[in-house]
Amino acid sequence: MKKRENKVECSIKHIAFIMDGNGRWAKKRGMPREFGHRQGAEVFRKIMRRCCELGIKSSTFYVFSTENWKRPKSEVNAILELLDNYLDQCEKEVMQNDVRFIFIGDMSVFSNSIRSKIEYIEKVSENNTYIANLALNYGGRGEIVYAVNSLLNSGVEKISEDDITNSLYTKESPPLDLIVRSGGDIRISNFLLWQSAYAELYFTEKLWPDLTAKDVDKIVENFQGRSRRFGGV
Ligand code: IPE
Ligand code: IPE
Ligand code: MG
């Protein structure tokens, strides 16, 4: 069951996606923004599957930021409903893809119903091989504050870089190799601020719902051609 097809050589251990452009994709089609989010969710599933097929140990997806609550209530509700429906039917796919779901962000704001579905899928998938971090009510600054507060609560007197790395929501994942942002904007939007210190960045004009598995292959190829020096020569 866990054999991978189309396995190509891929040195990426942790890739992250800022899935941007759903709203514009819908607008271009004269449709409401919610339509773009629906299509975006389908594309998320395809891209996640491709990352597993390529043998990428960990992938992180920016689903909803701590700033996205500023959007109209109707759009926020539509996104939450999509999430709720997805949680209802993702188990089979998650298990088939051998993926472990980890939700990163502050889940305390969500309804009991959503939270228990999240806990359930995290639990049933916890022994799977590949990690998919789903960033929900997530902000990079908030994550660092969360990590520091966890350390303070544990009674430490001095905090090292490793302490922070190991207290972040992404502590189960290898160091971040690459951040991909769709939608044409060249910014990080409060995503993985600590982890991105030496990550490679890849920006594409393509709107998220237009992204394909082939695009992931191209992105991986582009990454393999880069020279990462980490400050060395
Ligand atoms: C990303 O697409 C999805 C979320 C932020 C939830 P957008 O909804 O930001 O799409 P654009 O950027 O407005 O096109
Ligand atoms: C980033 O996209 C957040 C997600 C993809 C979930 P935004 O659309 O919220 O980012 P900005 O507002 O353009 O910076
Ligand atoms: Mg956007």
mmCIF file of C-alpha atoms and ligand atoms in Angstrom:
data_model
loop_
_atom_site.group_PDB
_atom_site.id
_atom_site.type_symbol
_atom_site.label_atom_id
_atom_site.label_comp_id
_atom_site.label_asym_id
_atom_site.label_seq_id
_atom_site.Cartn_x
_atom_site.Cartn_y
_atom_site.Cartn_z
ATOM 1 C CA MET A 1 0.000 0.000 0.000
ATOM 2 C CA LYS A 2 2.754 2.393 0.864
ATOM 3 C CA LYS A 3 4.756 2.005 -2.368
ATOM 4 C CA ARG A 4 5.170 5.291 -4.194
ATOM 5 C CA GLU A 5 4.650 5.634 -7.920
ATOM 6 C CA ASN A 6 6.587 8.089 -10.113
ATOM 7 C CA LYS A 7 9.213 8.421 -7.460
ATOM 8 C CA VAL A 8 11.799 10.920 -8.648
ATOM 9 C CA GLU A 9 14.946 11.898 -6.834
ATOM 10 C CA CYS A 10 13.996 14.706 -4.491
ATOM 11 C CA SER A 11 16.215 16.179 -1.802
ATOM 12 C CA ILE A 12 13.496 18.308 -0.209
ATOM 13 C CA LYS A 13 12.542 17.178 3.277
ATOM 14 C CA HIS A 14 10.194 20.011 4.146
ATOM 15 C CA ILE A 15 8.262 22.187 1.699
ATOM 16 C CA ALA A 16 5.690 24.843 2.561
ATOM 17 C CA PHE A 17 2.960 26.442 0.463
ATOM 18 C CA ILE A 18 1.296 29.832 0.777
ATOM 19 C CA MET A 19 -1.836 28.883 -1.121
ATOM 20 C CA ASP A 20 -2.748 32.331 -2.400
ATOM 21 C CA GLY A 21 -4.982 33.481 -5.236
ATOM 22 C CA ASN A 22 -8.272 31.641 -4.686
ATOM 23 C CA GLY A 23 -10.327 34.840 -4.627
ATOM 24 C CA ARG A 24 -8.825 36.264 -7.812
ATOM 25 C CA TRP A 25 -9.221 32.930 -9.558
ATOM 26 C CA ALA A 26 -12.951 32.989 -8.820
ATOM 27 C CA LYS A 27 -13.315 36.656 -9.721
ATOM 28 C CA LYS A 28 -11.750 36.039 -13.134
ATOM 29 C CA ARG A 29 -14.597 33.583 -13.720
ATOM 30 C CA GLY A 30 -17.280 35.963 -12.485
ATOM 31 C CA MET A 31 -17.847 33.747 -9.466
ATOM 32 C CA PRO A 32 -17.929 34.471 -5.719
ATOM 33 C CA ARG A 33 -14.638 34.114 -3.810
ATOM 34 C CA GLU A 34 -16.014 31.020 -2.060
ATOM 35 C CA PHE A 35 -15.937 29.225 -5.403
ATOM 36 C CA GLY A 36 -12.187 29.824 -5.514
ATOM 37 C CA HIS A 37 -11.742 28.402 -2.040
ATOM 38 C CA ARG A 38 -13.639 25.276 -3.035
ATOM 39 C CA GLN A 39 -11.374 24.765 -6.038
ATOM 40 C CA GLY A 40 -8.361 25.660 -3.875
ATOM 41 C CA ALA A 41 -9.234 22.839 -1.498
ATOM 42 C CA GLU A 42 -9.268 20.350 -4.406
ATOM 43 C CA VAL A 43 -5.882 21.575 -5.543
ATOM 44 C CA PHE A 44 -4.522 21.307 -1.999
ATOM 45 C CA ARG A 45 -5.407 17.603 -2.071
ATOM 46 C CA LYS A 46 -3.597 17.072 -5.384
ATOM 47 C CA ILE A 47 -0.500 18.972 -4.321
ATOM 48 C CA MET A 48 -0.324 17.161 -0.993
ATOM 49 C CA ARG A 49 -0.570 13.826 -2.792
ATOM 50 C CA ARG A 50 2.221 14.806 -5.174
ATOM 51 C CA CYS A 51 4.489 15.836 -2.300
ATOM 52 C CA CYS A 52 4.017 12.379 -0.766
ATOM 53 C CA GLU A 53 4.634 10.656 -4.105
ATOM 54 C CA LEU A 54 7.891 12.552 -4.380
ATOM 55 C CA GLY A 55 8.887 11.260 -0.970
ATOM 56 C CA ILE A 56 8.917 14.680 0.693
ATOM 57 C CA LYS A 57 8.812 13.909 4.393
ATOM 58 C CA SER A 58 6.943 17.006 5.464
ATOM 59 C CA SER A 59 4.757 19.612 3.786
ATOM 60 C CA THR A 60 3.147 22.636 5.398
ATOM 61 C CA PHE A 61 0.083 24.389 3.961
ATOM 62 C CA TYR A 62 -1.114 27.869 4.888
ATOM 63 C CA VAL A 63 -4.868 27.376 5.131
ATOM 64 C CA PHE A 64 -6.051 30.330 7.223
ATOM 65 C CA SER A 65 -4.001 33.034 8.921
ATOM 66 C CA THR A 66 -4.634 34.879 12.169
ATOM 67 C CA GLU A 67 -5.162 37.935 9.953
ATOM 68 C CA ASN A 68 -7.751 36.288 7.694
ATOM 69 C CA TRP A 69 -10.481 36.906 10.311
ATOM 70 C CA LYS A 70 -10.549 40.463 8.916
ATOM 71 C CA ARG A 71 -12.409 39.160 5.866
ATOM 72 C CA PRO A 72 -16.175 39.457 5.469
ATOM 73 C CA LYS A 73 -18.049 37.094 7.786
ATOM 74 C CA SER A 74 -19.647 35.311 4.849
ATOM 75 C CA GLU A 75 -16.241 34.425 3.371
ATOM 76 C CA VAL A 76 -14.835 33.294 6.737
ATOM 77 C CA ASN A 77 -17.915 31.132 7.298
ATOM 78 C CA ALA A 78 -17.597 29.612 3.848
ATOM 79 C CA ILE A 79 -13.957 28.695 4.520
ATOM 80 C CA LEU A 80 -14.865 27.163 7.901
ATOM 81 C CA GLU A 81 -17.660 25.175 6.298
ATOM 82 C CA LEU A 82 -15.289 23.853 3.641
ATOM 83 C CA LEU A 83 -12.898 22.866 6.387
ATOM 84 C CA ASP A 84 -15.638 21.152 8.353
ATOM 85 C CA ASN A 85 -16.766 19.166 5.291
ATOM 86 C CA TYR A 86 -13.219 18.271 4.425
ATOM 87 C CA LEU A 87 -12.588 16.962 7.946
ATOM 88 C CA ASP A 88 -15.669 14.758 7.588
ATOM 89 C CA GLN A 89 -14.336 12.961 4.547
ATOM 90 C CA CYS A 90 -10.540 13.149 4.581
ATOM 91 C CA GLU A 91 -9.729 10.036 6.616
ATOM 92 C CA LYS A 92 -9.633 7.543 3.739
ATOM 93 C CA GLU A 93 -7.433 9.787 1.624
ATOM 94 C CA VAL A 94 -5.115 10.612 4.505
ATOM 95 C CA MET A 95 -4.596 6.947 5.302
ATOM 96 C CA GLN A 96 -4.156 5.970 1.628
ATOM 97 C CA ASN A 97 -1.507 8.636 1.193
ATOM 98 C CA ASP A 98 0.210 7.519 4.403
ATOM 99 C CA VAL A 99 0.013 11.084 5.710
ATOM 100 C CA ARG A 100 0.039 12.258 9.270
ATOM 101 C CA PHE A 101 -2.047 15.407 9.699
ATOM 102 C CA ILE A 102 -0.866 17.965 12.227
ATOM 103 C CA PHE A 103 -2.885 21.156 12.635
ATOM 104 C CA ILE A 104 -0.666 24.093 13.517
ATOM 105 C CA GLY A 105 -1.962 27.346 14.954
ATOM 106 C CA ASP A 106 -4.282 28.293 17.771
ATOM 107 C CA MET A 107 -7.162 25.806 17.560
ATOM 108 C CA SER A 108 -8.823 27.112 20.749
ATOM 109 C CA VAL A 109 -11.006 29.547 18.767
ATOM 110 C CA PHE A 110 -12.767 26.834 16.790
ATOM 111 C CA SER A 111 -16.039 25.130 17.674
ATOM 112 C CA ASN A 112 -15.981 21.925 19.735
ATOM 113 C CA SER A 113 -17.182 20.076 16.676
ATOM 114 C CA ILE A 114 -14.283 21.223 14.468
ATOM 115 C CA ARG A 115 -11.789 20.684 17.276
ATOM 116 C CA SER A 116 -12.883 17.138 17.922
ATOM 117 C CA LYS A 117 -12.696 16.320 14.185
ATOM 118 C CA ILE A 118 -9.171 17.748 14.132
ATOM 119 C CA GLU A 119 -8.168 15.718 17.184
ATOM 120 C CA TYR A 120 -9.649 12.597 15.627
ATOM 121 C CA ILE A 121 -7.793 12.859 12.314
ATOM 122 C CA GLU A 122 -4.533 13.731 14.084
ATOM 123 C CA LYS A 123 -4.932 10.684 16.286
ATOM 124 C CA VAL A 124 -5.804 8.123 13.584
ATOM 125 C CA SER A 125 -2.978 9.308 11.337
ATOM 126 C CA GLU A 126 -0.289 9.735 13.978
ATOM 127 C CA ASN A 127 1.793 6.731 12.927
ATOM 128 C CA ASN A 128 1.817 7.564 9.203
ATOM 129 C CA THR A 129 5.040 8.318 7.345
ATOM 130 C CA TYR A 130 4.536 11.719 5.742
ATOM 131 C CA ILE A 131 3.663 14.833 7.692
ATOM 132 C CA ALA A 132 1.217 17.452 6.431
ATOM 133 C CA ASN A 133 1.073 20.479 8.711
ATOM 134 C CA LEU A 134 -2.135 22.402 8.128
ATOM 135 C CA ALA A 135 -1.741 25.985 9.314
ATOM 136 C CA LEU A 136 -5.072 27.140 10.643
ATOM 137 C CA ASN A 137 -5.578 30.328 12.624
ATOM 138 C CA TYR A 138 -1.827 30.456 12.245
ATOM 139 C CA GLY A 139 0.584 33.383 12.446
ATOM 140 C CA GLY A 140 4.373 33.170 12.482
ATOM 141 C CA ARG A 141 4.797 35.791 15.198
ATOM 142 C CA GLY A 142 2.105 34.145 17.293
ATOM 143 C CA GLU A 143 3.890 30.824 16.894
ATOM 144 C CA ILE A 144 7.153 32.257 18.266
ATOM 145 C CA VAL A 145 5.291 33.817 21.209
ATOM 146 C CA TYR A 146 3.592 30.461 21.819
ATOM 147 C CA ALA A 147 6.961 28.680 21.786
ATOM 148 C CA VAL A 148 8.541 31.170 24.211
ATOM 149 C CA ASN A 149 5.561 30.981 26.575
ATOM 150 C CA SER A 150 5.692 27.164 26.558
ATOM 151 C CA LEU A 151 9.370 27.378 27.505
ATOM 152 C CA LEU A 152 8.694 29.918 30.259
ATOM 153 C CA ASN A 153 5.919 27.696 31.630
ATOM 154 C CA SER A 154 8.337 24.777 31.752
ATOM 155 C CA GLY A 155 10.474 26.828 34.101
ATOM 156 C CA VAL A 156 13.575 27.461 31.947
ATOM 157 C CA GLU A 157 15.726 30.455 32.818
ATOM 158 C CA LYS A 158 17.580 30.856 29.531
ATOM 159 C CA ILE A 159 16.298 30.099 26.054
ATOM 160 C CA SER A 160 18.456 28.841 23.173
ATOM 161 C CA GLU A 161 17.676 28.803 19.441
ATOM 162 C CA ASP A 162 17.252 25.029 19.608
ATOM 163 C CA ASP A 163 14.797 25.436 22.478
ATOM 164 C CA ILE A 164 12.629 27.693 20.325
ATOM 165 C CA THR A 165 12.897 25.453 17.231
ATOM 166 C CA ASN A 166 11.836 22.473 19.334
ATOM 167 C CA SER A 167 8.881 24.322 20.845
ATOM 168 C CA LEU A 168 7.344 25.567 17.599
ATOM 169 C CA TYR A 169 4.180 24.009 16.172
ATOM 170 C CA THR A 170 6.383 22.474 13.455
ATOM 171 C CA LYS A 171 8.650 20.644 15.904
ATOM 172 C CA GLU A 172 7.818 17.264 14.333
ATOM 173 C CA SER A 173 9.083 18.384 10.912
ATOM 174 C CA PRO A 174 12.628 18.553 9.503
ATOM 175 C CA PRO A 175 14.164 22.013 8.885
ATOM 176 C CA LEU A 176 12.294 23.982 6.233
ATOM 177 C CA ASP A 177 13.832 23.761 2.746
ATOM 178 C CA LEU A 178 11.480 25.743 0.556
ATOM 179 C CA ILE A 179 8.511 28.112 0.726
ATOM 180 C CA VAL A 180 6.334 28.330 -2.384
ATOM 181 C CA ARG A 181 3.870 31.188 -2.797
ATOM 182 C CA SER A 182 1.289 31.232 -5.563
ATOM 183 C CA GLY A 183 -0.739 34.250 -6.637
ATOM 184 C CA GLY A 184 2.024 36.638 -7.678
ATOM 185 C CA ASP A 185 2.633 38.541 -4.439
ATOM 186 C CA ILE A 186 6.206 38.595 -3.179
ATOM 187 C CA ARG A 187 5.773 38.465 0.576
ATOM 188 C CA ILE A 188 5.669 36.048 3.492
ATOM 189 C CA SER A 189 2.427 37.248 5.156
ATOM 190 C CA ASN A 190 3.374 36.065 8.664
ATOM 191 C CA PHE A 191 4.146 32.489 7.619
ATOM 192 C CA LEU A 192 6.882 30.336 9.220
ATOM 193 C CA LEU A 193 8.968 33.351 10.261
ATOM 194 C CA TRP A 194 11.425 31.429 12.415
ATOM 195 C CA GLN A 195 11.669 28.420 10.101
ATOM 196 C CA SER A 196 12.254 30.515 6.959
ATOM 197 C CA ALA A 197 15.622 31.919 8.115
ATOM 198 C CA TYR A 198 17.477 29.814 5.532
ATOM 199 C CA ALA A 199 14.642 28.395 3.473
ATOM 200 C CA GLU A 200 14.657 28.913 -0.278
ATOM 201 C CA LEU A 201 11.783 30.978 -1.654
ATOM 202 C CA TYR A 202 9.810 30.338 -4.827
ATOM 203 C CA PHE A 203 7.165 32.720 -6.124
ATOM 204 C CA THR A 204 4.818 31.957 -8.993
ATOM 205 C CA GLU A 205 2.286 34.172 -10.735
ATOM 206 C CA LYS A 206 -0.044 31.206 -11.044
ATOM 207 C CA LEU A 207 -3.125 31.434 -8.857
ATOM 208 C CA TRP A 208 -3.410 28.567 -6.361
ATOM 209 C CA PRO A 209 -6.380 26.823 -8.043
ATOM 210 C CA ASP A 210 -4.315 26.662 -11.268
ATOM 211 C CA LEU A 211 -1.390 24.845 -9.657
ATOM 212 C CA THR A 212 -0.810 21.246 -10.776
ATOM 213 C CA ALA A 213 1.264 18.241 -9.759
ATOM 214 C CA LYS A 214 3.505 19.040 -12.749
ATOM 215 C CA ASP A 215 4.158 22.480 -11.271
ATOM 216 C CA VAL A 216 5.363 20.802 -8.083
ATOM 217 C CA ASP A 217 7.789 18.727 -10.161
ATOM 218 C CA LYS A 218 9.068 21.901 -11.832
ATOM 219 C CA ILE A 219 9.444 23.635 -8.476
ATOM 220 C CA VAL A 220 11.384 20.655 -7.099
ATOM 221 C CA GLU A 221 13.641 20.693 -10.158
ATOM 222 C CA ASN A 222 14.246 24.414 -9.701
ATOM 223 C CA PHE A 223 15.111 23.840 -6.043
ATOM 224 C CA GLN A 224 17.606 21.084 -6.896
ATOM 225 C CA GLY A 225 19.475 23.548 -9.112
ATOM 226 C CA ARG A 226 20.000 26.054 -6.310
ATOM 227 C CA SER A 227 23.145 26.464 -4.302
ATOM 228 C CA ARG A 228 22.421 26.791 -0.578
ATOM 229 C CA ARG A 229 25.368 28.260 1.236
ATOM 230 C CA PHE A 230 23.907 28.961 4.689
ATOM 231 C CA GLY A 231 26.365 31.795 5.050
ATOM 232 C CA GLY A 232 29.358 29.732 3.916
ATOM 233 C CA VAL A 233 31.159 29.876 0.564
HETATM 234 C C1 IPE B 1 -5.824 32.303 -0.256
HETATM 235 O O1 IPE B 1 -6.490 32.898 -1.322
HETATM 236 C C2 IPE B 1 -6.772 31.605 0.699
HETATM 237 C C3 IPE B 1 -6.876 32.239 2.026
HETATM 238 C C4 IPE B 1 -6.188 33.265 2.421
HETATM 239 C C5 IPE B 1 -7.839 31.677 2.952
HETATM 240 P P1 IPE B 1 -7.109 34.345 -1.193
HETATM 241 O O2 IPE B 1 -8.493 34.215 -0.680
HETATM 242 O O3 IPE B 1 -6.231 35.233 -0.402
HETATM 243 O O4 IPE B 1 -7.149 34.790 -2.710
HETATM 244 P P2 IPE B 1 -6.782 36.237 -3.275
HETATM 245 O O5 IPE B 1 -5.372 36.547 -2.827
HETATM 246 O O6 IPE B 1 -7.763 37.189 -2.702
HETATM 247 O O7 IPE B 1 -6.891 36.070 -4.756
HETATM 248 C C1 IPE B 2 -1.784 34.392 3.028
HETATM 249 O O1 IPE B 2 -2.599 34.918 2.044
HETATM 250 C C2 IPE B 2 -2.593 33.497 3.931
HETATM 251 C C3 IPE B 2 -3.020 32.233 3.354
HETATM 252 C C4 IPE B 2 -2.724 31.798 2.158
HETATM 253 C C5 IPE B 2 -3.834 31.386 4.211
HETATM 254 P P1 IPE B 2 -3.324 36.342 2.239
HETATM 255 O O2 IPE B 2 -4.118 36.559 1.014
HETATM 256 O O3 IPE B 2 -4.034 36.389 3.525
HETATM 257 O O4 IPE B 2 -2.069 37.319 2.304
HETATM 258 P P2 IPE B 2 -1.983 38.878 2.036
HETATM 259 O O5 IPE B 2 -3.145 39.523 2.769
HETATM 260 O O6 IPE B 2 -2.078 39.081 0.569
HETATM 261 O O7 IPE B 2 -0.646 39.286 2.568
HETATM 262 MG MG MG B 3 -4.671 36.436 -0.894
#
